[in-house]
Amino acid sequence: MKLFSFSRLGKASGQTIAVCDIGSGSVAVGIVTVNPVGKTSVLVSERRMLAPEERAKKQIVEQLKTLAQETAAAVLDQHAKRGGASPSDVIAIVHAPWVRSETASGSQQFDKQMPVTEAMISDAAKSAVREETKLDTANIFERSVMRVALNGYPTSQPEGKTSSRIDISVLQSDIKPEVLSAMKEALGSVFVGRTITFESAFFAF
């Protein structure tokens, strides 16, 4: 699980990646390629949905697990029949109500202008998320620095610059553990041996 990621997935140039979209009652799976400039092309995709009566059942997580496994298997089979390269990685994008996201903000003040380092940014991010949160801290699965400002001015490349104040915003998300476990098992049984990276829909887009 990634904590304090400074880059988004999807920049894996030249790779073939499986992307799985887990909704409240649906699953979509696609095989995409990423070219050297970061543009993605969808090679094959399919979305399947649970029937309304299935969504109301207490066993909805098990229903989604089966749906994810069947959809992923069908898409991978279509891709293989077209002679496509096997996906090197799997990205699972999870939507509400299975995940919750919030933004935490913090700042650090220094006595003088200081060269900003990655360690300083990391410390500021950690201090920001120490505040009270409505999330389940035991099941937080992503934290990502979304915005950094030096002396009040936003910057996408803070390292190496000088500043007497760092303001930072961090996105963090939790996930229902039963959903995480179910999707790991379902997708892992299809994309055997591949790394599965989970992201909230907010972070992914």
JSON list of C-alpha atoms in Angstrom, two decimals:
[
{"chain": "A", "resi": 1, "resn": "MET", "atom": "CA", "xyz": [0.00, 0.00, 0.00]},
{"chain": "A", "resi": 2, "resn": "LYS", "atom": "CA", "xyz": [1.37, 3.39, -0.89]},
{"chain": "A", "resi": 3, "resn": "LEU", "atom": "CA", "xyz": [1.59, 6.15, 1.68]},
{"chain": "A", "resi": 4, "resn": "PHE", "atom": "CA", "xyz": [2.46, 9.71, 0.69]},
{"chain": "A", "resi": 5, "resn": "SER", "atom": "CA", "xyz": [2.72, 8.98, -3.01]},
{"chain": "A", "resi": 6, "resn": "PHE", "atom": "CA", "xyz": [4.05, 11.92, -5.01]},
{"chain": "A", "resi": 7, "resn": "SER", "atom": "CA", "xyz": [3.05, 10.62, -8.43]},
{"chain": "A", "resi": 8, "resn": "ARG", "atom": "CA", "xyz": [-0.01, 9.04, -10.01]},
{"chain": "A", "resi": 9, "resn": "LEU", "atom": "CA", "xyz": [-0.15, 5.69, -11.67]},
{"chain": "A", "resi": 10, "resn": "GLY", "atom": "CA", "xyz": [-0.77, 5.83, -15.37]},
{"chain": "A", "resi": 11, "resn": "LYS", "atom": "CA", "xyz": [2.68, 7.21, -16.17]},
{"chain": "A", "resi": 12, "resn": "ALA", "atom": "CA", "xyz": [4.02, 3.72, -16.84]},
{"chain": "A", "resi": 13, "resn": "SER", "atom": "CA", "xyz": [5.07, 4.39, -20.41]},
{"chain": "A", "resi": 14, "resn": "GLY", "atom": "CA", "xyz": [5.21, 1.46, -22.76]},
{"chain": "A", "resi": 15, "resn": "GLN", "atom": "CA", "xyz": [3.36, -0.87, -20.42]},
{"chain": "A", "resi": 16, "resn": "THR", "atom": "CA", "xyz": [0.16, -2.85, -20.73]},
{"chain": "A", "resi": 17, "resn": "ILE", "atom": "CA", "xyz": [-1.97, -2.46, -17.59]},
{"chain": "A", "resi": 18, "resn": "ALA", "atom": "CA", "xyz": [-5.25, -3.93, -16.38]},
{"chain": "A", "resi": 19, "resn": "VAL", "atom": "CA", "xyz": [-7.59, -1.34, -14.86]},
{"chain": "A", "resi": 20, "resn": "CYS", "atom": "CA", "xyz": [-10.50, -2.49, -12.70]},
{"chain": "A", "resi": 21, "resn": "ASP", "atom": "CA", "xyz": [-13.26, -0.08, -11.65]},
{"chain": "A", "resi": 22, "resn": "ILE", "atom": "CA", "xyz": [-15.20, -1.22, -8.57]},
{"chain": "A", "resi": 23, "resn": "GLY", "atom": "CA", "xyz": [-18.51, 0.61, -8.08]},
{"chain": "A", "resi": 24, "resn": "SER", "atom": "CA", "xyz": [-21.31, 0.23, -5.57]},
{"chain": "A", "resi": 25, "resn": "GLY", "atom": "CA", "xyz": [-22.95, -2.46, -7.68]},
{"chain": "A", "resi": 26, "resn": "SER", "atom": "CA", "xyz": [-20.85, -2.83, -10.81]},
{"chain": "A", "resi": 27, "resn": "VAL", "atom": "CA", "xyz": [-17.41, -3.83, -12.01]},
{"chain": "A", "resi": 28, "resn": "ALA", "atom": "CA", "xyz": [-15.61, -2.67, -15.14]},
{"chain": "A", "resi": 29, "resn": "VAL", "atom": "CA", "xyz": [-12.32, -4.11, -16.36]},
{"chain": "A", "resi": 30, "resn": "GLY", "atom": "CA", "xyz": [-10.15, -2.80, -19.17]},
{"chain": "A", "resi": 31, "resn": "ILE", "atom": "CA", "xyz": [-6.76, -3.57, -20.65]},
{"chain": "A", "resi": 32, "resn": "VAL", "atom": "CA", "xyz": [-4.90, -0.40, -21.59]},
{"chain": "A", "resi": 33, "resn": "THR", "atom": "CA", "xyz": [-1.54, 0.56, -23.01]},
{"chain": "A", "resi": 34, "resn": "VAL", "atom": "CA", "xyz": [0.39, 3.67, -22.01]},
{"chain": "A", "resi": 35, "resn": "ASN", "atom": "CA", "xyz": [2.55, 5.31, -24.68]},
{"chain": "A", "resi": 36, "resn": "PRO", "atom": "CA", "xyz": [5.83, 7.18, -23.96]},
{"chain": "A", "resi": 37, "resn": "VAL", "atom": "CA", "xyz": [4.02, 10.51, -23.46]},
{"chain": "A", "resi": 38, "resn": "GLY", "atom": "CA", "xyz": [1.54, 9.06, -20.98]},
{"chain": "A", "resi": 39, "resn": "LYS", "atom": "CA", "xyz": [-1.48, 8.74, -23.28]},
{"chain": "A", "resi": 40, "resn": "THR", "atom": "CA", "xyz": [-3.58, 5.64, -22.68]},
{"chain": "A", "resi": 41, "resn": "SER", "atom": "CA", "xyz": [-5.37, 3.50, -25.26]},
{"chain": "A", "resi": 42, "resn": "VAL", "atom": "CA", "xyz": [-8.09, 1.03, -24.27]},
{"chain": "A", "resi": 43, "resn": "LEU", "atom": "CA", "xyz": [-7.55, -2.32, -26.01]},
{"chain": "A", "resi": 44, "resn": "VAL", "atom": "CA", "xyz": [-10.53, -4.18, -24.59]},
{"chain": "A", "resi": 45, "resn": "SER", "atom": "CA", "xyz": [-13.04, -3.48, -21.82]},
{"chain": "A", "resi": 46, "resn": "GLU", "atom": "CA", "xyz": [-16.28, -4.67, -20.32]},
{"chain": "A", "resi": 47, "resn": "ARG", "atom": "CA", "xyz": [-18.63, -3.55, -17.54]},
{"chain": "A", "resi": 48, "resn": "ARG", "atom": "CA", "xyz": [-21.02, -5.84, -15.70]},
{"chain": "A", "resi": 49, "resn": "MET", "atom": "CA", "xyz": [-23.62, -4.88, -13.12]},
{"chain": "A", "resi": 50, "resn": "LEU", "atom": "CA", "xyz": [-25.39, -6.64, -10.29]},
{"chain": "A", "resi": 51, "resn": "ALA", "atom": "CA", "xyz": [-29.15, -6.96, -10.56]},
{"chain": "A", "resi": 52, "resn": "PRO", "atom": "CA", "xyz": [-31.05, -4.55, -8.26]},
{"chain": "A", "resi": 53, "resn": "GLU", "atom": "CA", "xyz": [-32.17, -7.41, -6.03]},
{"chain": "A", "resi": 54, "resn": "GLU", "atom": "CA", "xyz": [-28.57, -8.59, -5.63]},
{"chain": "A", "resi": 55, "resn": "ARG", "atom": "CA", "xyz": [-27.42, -5.15, -4.51]},
{"chain": "A", "resi": 56, "resn": "ALA", "atom": "CA", "xyz": [-29.85, -5.24, -1.59]},
{"chain": "A", "resi": 57, "resn": "LYS", "atom": "CA", "xyz": [-28.51, -8.49, -0.20]},
{"chain": "A", "resi": 58, "resn": "LYS", "atom": "CA", "xyz": [-26.21, -8.61, 2.81]},
{"chain": "A", "resi": 59, "resn": "GLN", "atom": "CA", "xyz": [-23.84, -10.72, 0.73]},
{"chain": "A", "resi": 60, "resn": "ILE", "atom": "CA", "xyz": [-23.21, -7.91, -1.76]},
{"chain": "A", "resi": 61, "resn": "VAL", "atom": "CA", "xyz": [-19.44, -8.02, -1.19]},
{"chain": "A", "resi": 62, "resn": "GLU", "atom": "CA", "xyz": [-19.38, -11.70, -2.15]},
{"chain": "A", "resi": 63, "resn": "GLN", "atom": "CA", "xyz": [-21.54, -10.88, -5.17]},
{"chain": "A", "resi": 64, "resn": "LEU", "atom": "CA", "xyz": [-19.10, -8.15, -6.22]},
{"chain": "A", "resi": 65, "resn": "LYS", "atom": "CA", "xyz": [-16.18, -10.51, -5.68]},
{"chain": "A", "resi": 66, "resn": "THR", "atom": "CA", "xyz": [-17.69, -13.06, -8.06]},
{"chain": "A", "resi": 67, "resn": "LEU", "atom": "CA", "xyz": [-18.58, -10.33, -10.55]},
{"chain": "A", "resi": 68, "resn": "ALA", "atom": "CA", "xyz": [-15.03, -8.92, -10.47]},
{"chain": "A", "resi": 69, "resn": "GLN", "atom": "CA", "xyz": [-13.49, -12.35, -11.02]},
{"chain": "A", "resi": 70, "resn": "GLU", "atom": "CA", "xyz": [-15.83, -13.22, -13.89]},
{"chain": "A", "resi": 71, "resn": "THR", "atom": "CA", "xyz": [-15.46, -9.83, -15.60]},
{"chain": "A", "resi": 72, "resn": "ALA", "atom": "CA", "xyz": [-11.67, -9.82, -15.29]},
{"chain": "A", "resi": 73, "resn": "ALA", "atom": "CA", "xyz": [-11.45, -13.37, -16.64]},
{"chain": "A", "resi": 74, "resn": "ALA", "atom": "CA", "xyz": [-13.67, -12.54, -19.62]},
{"chain": "A", "resi": 75, "resn": "VAL", "atom": "CA", "xyz": [-11.68, -9.41, -20.52]},
{"chain": "A", "resi": 76, "resn": "LEU", "atom": "CA", "xyz": [-8.32, -11.13, -20.15]},
{"chain": "A", "resi": 77, "resn": "ASP", "atom": "CA", "xyz": [-9.58, -13.98, -22.35]},
{"chain": "A", "resi": 78, "resn": "GLN", "atom": "CA", "xyz": [-10.69, -11.52, -25.06]},
{"chain": "A", "resi": 79, "resn": "HIS", "atom": "CA", "xyz": [-7.33, -9.76, -24.85]},
{"chain": "A", "resi": 80, "resn": "ALA", "atom": "CA", "xyz": [-5.39, -13.03, -25.13]},
{"chain": "A", "resi": 81, "resn": "LYS", "atom": "CA", "xyz": [-7.41, -14.15, -28.16]},
{"chain": "A", "resi": 82, "resn": "ARG", "atom": "CA", "xyz": [-6.36, -10.93, -29.90]},
{"chain": "A", "resi": 83, "resn": "GLY", "atom": "CA", "xyz": [-2.72, -11.72, -29.22]},
{"chain": "A", "resi": 84, "resn": "GLY", "atom": "CA", "xyz": [-2.32, -8.96, -26.66]},
{"chain": "A", "resi": 85, "resn": "ALA", "atom": "CA", "xyz": [0.58, -8.76, -24.24]},
{"chain": "A", "resi": 86, "resn": "SER", "atom": "CA", "xyz": [-0.09, -9.88, -20.69]},
{"chain": "A", "resi": 87, "resn": "PRO", "atom": "CA", "xyz": [-0.70, -6.94, -18.29]},
{"chain": "A", "resi": 88, "resn": "SER", "atom": "CA", "xyz": [2.33, -6.13, -16.17]},
{"chain": "A", "resi": 89, "resn": "ASP", "atom": "CA", "xyz": [0.34, -4.48, -13.38]},
{"chain": "A", "resi": 90, "resn": "VAL", "atom": "CA", "xyz": [-3.22, -4.15, -12.13]},
{"chain": "A", "resi": 91, "resn": "ILE", "atom": "CA", "xyz": [-4.85, -0.94, -10.89]},
{"chain": "A", "resi": 92, "resn": "ALA", "atom": "CA", "xyz": [-8.09, -1.31, -8.92]},
{"chain": "A", "resi": 93, "resn": "ILE", "atom": "CA", "xyz": [-10.07, 1.93, -8.63]},
{"chain": "A", "resi": 94, "resn": "VAL", "atom": "CA", "xyz": [-12.62, 1.73, -5.81]},
{"chain": "A", "resi": 95, "resn": "HIS", "atom": "CA", "xyz": [-15.64, 4.03, -5.45]},
{"chain": "A", "resi": 96, "resn": "ALA", "atom": "CA", "xyz": [-17.94, 4.96, -2.59]},
{"chain": "A", "resi": 97, "resn": "PRO", "atom": "CA", "xyz": [-19.43, 3.48, -0.48]},
{"chain": "A", "resi": 98, "resn": "TRP", "atom": "CA", "xyz": [-16.45, 1.15, -0.21]},
{"chain": "A", "resi": 99, "resn": "VAL", "atom": "CA", "xyz": [-13.97, 4.00, 0.27]},
{"chain": "A", "resi": 100, "resn": "ARG", "atom": "CA", "xyz": [-14.05, 7.38, 1.96]},
{"chain": "A", "resi": 101, "resn": "SER", "atom": "CA", "xyz": [-11.64, 10.23, 1.23]},
{"chain": "A", "resi": 102, "resn": "GLU", "atom": "CA", "xyz": [-10.78, 13.48, 2.96]},
{"chain": "A", "resi": 103, "resn": "THR", "atom": "CA", "xyz": [-8.16, 16.18, 2.73]},
{"chain": "A", "resi": 104, "resn": "ALA", "atom": "CA", "xyz": [-5.98, 17.17, 5.67]},
{"chain": "A", "resi": 105, "resn": "SER", "atom": "CA", "xyz": [-3.98, 20.38, 5.75]},
{"chain": "A", "resi": 106, "resn": "GLY", "atom": "CA", "xyz": [-1.02, 21.54, 7.79]},
{"chain": "A", "resi": 107, "resn": "SER", "atom": "CA", "xyz": [1.88, 23.95, 7.83]},
{"chain": "A", "resi": 108, "resn": "GLN", "atom": "CA", "xyz": [5.39, 24.31, 9.16]},
{"chain": "A", "resi": 109, "resn": "GLN", "atom": "CA", "xyz": [7.06, 27.61, 9.99]},
{"chain": "A", "resi": 110, "resn": "PHE", "atom": "CA", "xyz": [10.85, 28.13, 10.16]},
{"chain": "A", "resi": 111, "resn": "ASP", "atom": "CA", "xyz": [12.89, 30.92, 11.74]},
{"chain": "A", "resi": 112, "resn": "LYS", "atom": "CA", "xyz": [14.64, 31.66, 8.45]},
{"chain": "A", "resi": 113, "resn": "GLN", "atom": "CA", "xyz": [14.62, 30.78, 4.78]},
{"chain": "A", "resi": 114, "resn": "MET", "atom": "CA", "xyz": [15.54, 27.11, 4.44]},
{"chain": "A", "resi": 115, "resn": "PRO", "atom": "CA", "xyz": [16.32, 24.89, 1.44]},
{"chain": "A", "resi": 116, "resn": "VAL", "atom": "CA", "xyz": [13.29, 22.62, 1.06]},
{"chain": "A", "resi": 117, "resn": "THR", "atom": "CA", "xyz": [14.00, 18.89, 0.99]},
{"chain": "A", "resi": 118, "resn": "GLU", "atom": "CA", "xyz": [11.81, 15.85, 0.33]},
{"chain": "A", "resi": 119, "resn": "ALA", "atom": "CA", "xyz": [12.21, 14.93, 4.02]},
{"chain": "A", "resi": 120, "resn": "MET", "atom": "CA", "xyz": [10.77, 18.32, 5.04]},
{"chain": "A", "resi": 121, "resn": "ILE", "atom": "CA", "xyz": [7.78, 17.79, 2.74]},
{"chain": "A", "resi": 122, "resn": "SER", "atom": "CA", "xyz": [7.27, 14.31, 4.19]},
{"chain": "A", "resi": 123, "resn": "ASP", "atom": "CA", "xyz": [7.44, 15.66, 7.77]},
{"chain": "A", "resi": 124, "resn": "ALA", "atom": "CA", "xyz": [4.90, 18.37, 6.93]},
{"chain": "A", "resi": 125, "resn": "ALA", "atom": "CA", "xyz": [2.59, 15.75, 5.39]},
{"chain": "A", "resi": 126, "resn": "LYS", "atom": "CA", "xyz": [2.85, 13.51, 8.45]},
{"chain": "A", "resi": 127, "resn": "SER", "atom": "CA", "xyz": [2.05, 16.40, 10.78]},
{"chain": "A", "resi": 128, "resn": "ALA", "atom": "CA", "xyz": [-1.00, 17.30, 8.67]},
{"chain": "A", "resi": 129, "resn": "VAL", "atom": "CA", "xyz": [-2.58, 13.85, 9.04]},
{"chain": "A", "resi": 130, "resn": "ARG", "atom": "CA", "xyz": [-2.05, 13.64, 12.79]},
{"chain": "A", "resi": 131, "resn": "GLU", "atom": "CA", "xyz": [-5.13, 15.76, 13.29]},
{"chain": "A", "resi": 132, "resn": "GLU", "atom": "CA", "xyz": [-8.50, 14.17, 14.09]},
{"chain": "A", "resi": 133, "resn": "THR", "atom": "CA", "xyz": [-10.03, 12.22, 11.24]},
{"chain": "A", "resi": 134, "resn": "LYS", "atom": "CA", "xyz": [-13.38, 10.57, 10.59]},
{"chain": "A", "resi": 135, "resn": "LEU", "atom": "CA", "xyz": [-11.62, 7.82, 8.67]},
{"chain": "A", "resi": 136, "resn": "ASP", "atom": "CA", "xyz": [-10.78, 4.41, 10.07]},
{"chain": "A", "resi": 137, "resn": "THR", "atom": "CA", "xyz": [-7.06, 4.84, 10.67]},
{"chain": "A", "resi": 138, "resn": "ALA", "atom": "CA", "xyz": [-6.48, 1.07, 10.70]},
{"chain": "A", "resi": 139, "resn": "ASN", "atom": "CA", "xyz": [-7.78, 0.85, 7.12]},
{"chain": "A", "resi": 140, "resn": "ILE", "atom": "CA", "xyz": [-6.24, 3.94, 5.49]},
{"chain": "A", "resi": 141, "resn": "PHE", "atom": "CA", "xyz": [-4.71, 2.66, 2.26]},
{"chain": "A", "resi": 142, "resn": "GLU", "atom": "CA", "xyz": [-3.53, 5.80, 0.49]},
{"chain": "A", "resi": 143, "resn": "ARG", "atom": "CA", "xyz": [-2.08, 9.14, 1.43]},
{"chain": "A", "resi": 144, "resn": "SER", "atom": "CA", "xyz": [-0.97, 11.50, -1.28]},
{"chain": "A", "resi": 145, "resn": "VAL", "atom": "CA", "xyz": [0.43, 15.03, -1.22]},
{"chain": "A", "resi": 146, "resn": "MET", "atom": "CA", "xyz": [-1.98, 17.03, -3.37]},
{"chain": "A", "resi": 147, "resn": "ARG", "atom": "CA", "xyz": [-0.74, 20.60, -2.91]},
{"chain": "A", "resi": 148, "resn": "VAL", "atom": "CA", "xyz": [2.38, 22.32, -1.57]},
{"chain": "A", "resi": 149, "resn": "ALA", "atom": "CA", "xyz": [2.81, 26.06, -1.10]},
{"chain": "A", "resi": 150, "resn": "LEU", "atom": "CA", "xyz": [6.06, 27.79, -0.16]},
{"chain": "A", "resi": 151, "resn": "ASN", "atom": "CA", "xyz": [5.71, 31.19, 1.50]},
{"chain": "A", "resi": 152, "resn": "GLY", "atom": "CA", "xyz": [2.09, 31.16, 0.31]},
{"chain": "A", "resi": 153, "resn": "TYR", "atom": "CA", "xyz": [2.84, 30.33, -3.33]},
{"chain": "A", "resi": 154, "resn": "PRO", "atom": "CA", "xyz": [1.74, 26.94, -4.72]},
{"chain": "A", "resi": 155, "resn": "THR", "atom": "CA", "xyz": [4.44, 24.91, -6.46]},
{"chain": "A", "resi": 156, "resn": "SER", "atom": "CA", "xyz": [4.61, 21.50, -8.07]},
{"chain": "A", "resi": 157, "resn": "GLN", "atom": "CA", "xyz": [8.35, 21.21, -7.48]},
{"chain": "A", "resi": 158, "resn": "PRO", "atom": "CA", "xyz": [9.13, 22.38, -3.93]},
{"chain": "A", "resi": 159, "resn": "GLU", "atom": "CA", "xyz": [12.38, 20.45, -3.46]},
{"chain": "A", "resi": 160, "resn": "GLY", "atom": "CA", "xyz": [15.47, 22.61, -3.83]},
{"chain": "A", "resi": 161, "resn": "LYS", "atom": "CA", "xyz": [13.66, 25.92, -3.38]},
{"chain": "A", "resi": 162, "resn": "THR", "atom": "CA", "xyz": [14.04, 28.07, -0.27]},
{"chain": "A", "resi": 163, "resn": "SER", "atom": "CA", "xyz": [11.18, 28.97, 2.06]},
{"chain": "A", "resi": 164, "resn": "SER", "atom": "CA", "xyz": [10.39, 29.95, 5.62]},
{"chain": "A", "resi": 165, "resn": "ARG", "atom": "CA", "xyz": [6.93, 28.34, 5.54]},
{"chain": "A", "resi": 166, "resn": "ILE", "atom": "CA", "xyz": [5.49, 25.16, 4.05]},
{"chain": "A", "resi": 167, "resn": "ASP", "atom": "CA", "xyz": [1.74, 24.71, 3.63]},
{"chain": "A", "resi": 168, "resn": "ILE", "atom": "CA", "xyz": [0.57, 21.28, 2.54]},
{"chain": "A", "resi": 169, "resn": "SER", "atom": "CA", "xyz": [-2.65, 19.44, 1.68]},
{"chain": "A", "resi": 170, "resn": "VAL", "atom": "CA", "xyz": [-2.80, 15.66, 1.86]},
{"chain": "A", "resi": 171, "resn": "LEU", "atom": "CA", "xyz": [-5.51, 13.38, 0.49]},
{"chain": "A", "resi": 172, "resn": "GLN", "atom": "CA", "xyz": [-6.11, 10.25, 2.52]},
{"chain": "A", "resi": 173, "resn": "SER", "atom": "CA", "xyz": [-8.63, 7.46, 2.04]},
{"chain": "A", "resi": 174, "resn": "ASP", "atom": "CA", "xyz": [-9.80, 4.41, 3.93]},
{"chain": "A", "resi": 175, "resn": "ILE", "atom": "CA", "xyz": [-11.38, 1.27, 2.52]},
{"chain": "A", "resi": 176, "resn": "LYS", "atom": "CA", "xyz": [-13.74, -1.34, 3.91]},
{"chain": "A", "resi": 177, "resn": "PRO", "atom": "CA", "xyz": [-11.41, -4.24, 4.76]},
{"chain": "A", "resi": 178, "resn": "GLU", "atom": "CA", "xyz": [-13.84, -6.90, 3.56]},
{"chain": "A", "resi": 179, "resn": "VAL", "atom": "CA", "xyz": [-13.94, -5.25, 0.11]},
{"chain": "A", "resi": 180, "resn": "LEU", "atom": "CA", "xyz": [-10.15, -4.95, -0.06]},
{"chain": "A", "resi": 181, "resn": "SER", "atom": "CA", "xyz": [-9.76, -8.62, 0.85]},
{"chain": "A", "resi": 182, "resn": "ALA", "atom": "CA", "xyz": [-12.44, -9.75, -1.62]},
{"chain": "A", "resi": 183, "resn": "MET", "atom": "CA", "xyz": [-11.00, -7.75, -4.53]},
{"chain": "A", "resi": 184, "resn": "LYS", "atom": "CA", "xyz": [-7.45, -8.91, -3.82]},
{"chain": "A", "resi": 185, "resn": "GLU", "atom": "CA", "xyz": [-8.62, -12.51, -3.97]},
{"chain": "A", "resi": 186, "resn": "ALA", "atom": "CA", "xyz": [-10.84, -12.05, -7.03]},
{"chain": "A", "resi": 187, "resn": "LEU", "atom": "CA", "xyz": [-8.34, -10.11, -9.14]},
{"chain": "A", "resi": 188, "resn": "GLY", "atom": "CA", "xyz": [-5.36, -12.08, -7.87]},
{"chain": "A", "resi": 189, "resn": "SER", "atom": "CA", "xyz": [-6.94, -15.31, -9.09]},
{"chain": "A", "resi": 190, "resn": "VAL", "atom": "CA", "xyz": [-7.14, -13.89, -12.63]},
{"chain": "A", "resi": 191, "resn": "PHE", "atom": "CA", "xyz": [-4.02, -11.73, -12.86]},
{"chain": "A", "resi": 192, "resn": "VAL", "atom": "CA", "xyz": [-1.79, -14.28, -11.17]},
{"chain": "A", "resi": 193, "resn": "GLY", "atom": "CA", "xyz": [1.52, -12.95, -9.88]},
{"chain": "A", "resi": 194, "resn": "ARG", "atom": "CA", "xyz": [0.73, -9.33, -10.79]},
{"chain": "A", "resi": 195, "resn": "THR", "atom": "CA", "xyz": [0.97, -6.43, -8.35]},
{"chain": "A", "resi": 196, "resn": "ILE", "atom": "CA", "xyz": [-2.50, -5.01, -7.59]},
{"chain": "A", "resi": 197, "resn": "THR", "atom": "CA", "xyz": [-2.52, -1.34, -6.64]},
{"chain": "A", "resi": 198, "resn": "PHE", "atom": "CA", "xyz": [-5.69, 0.01, -5.04]},
{"chain": "A", "resi": 199, "resn": "GLU", "atom": "CA", "xyz": [-6.73, 3.65, -5.44]},
{"chain": "A", "resi": 200, "resn": "SER", "atom": "CA", "xyz": [-9.79, 5.65, -4.51]},
{"chain": "A", "resi": 201, "resn": "ALA", "atom": "CA", "xyz": [-11.74, 7.13, -7.41]},
{"chain": "A", "resi": 202, "resn": "PHE", "atom": "CA", "xyz": [-10.88, 10.61, -6.10]},
{"chain": "A", "resi": 203, "resn": "PHE", "atom": "CA", "xyz": [-7.16, 9.90, -6.27]},
{"chain": "A", "resi": 204, "resn": "ALA", "atom": "CA", "xyz": [-7.26, 8.09, -9.59]},
{"chain": "A", "resi": 205, "resn": "PHE", "atom": "CA", "xyz": [-9.02, 10.89, -11.46]}
]
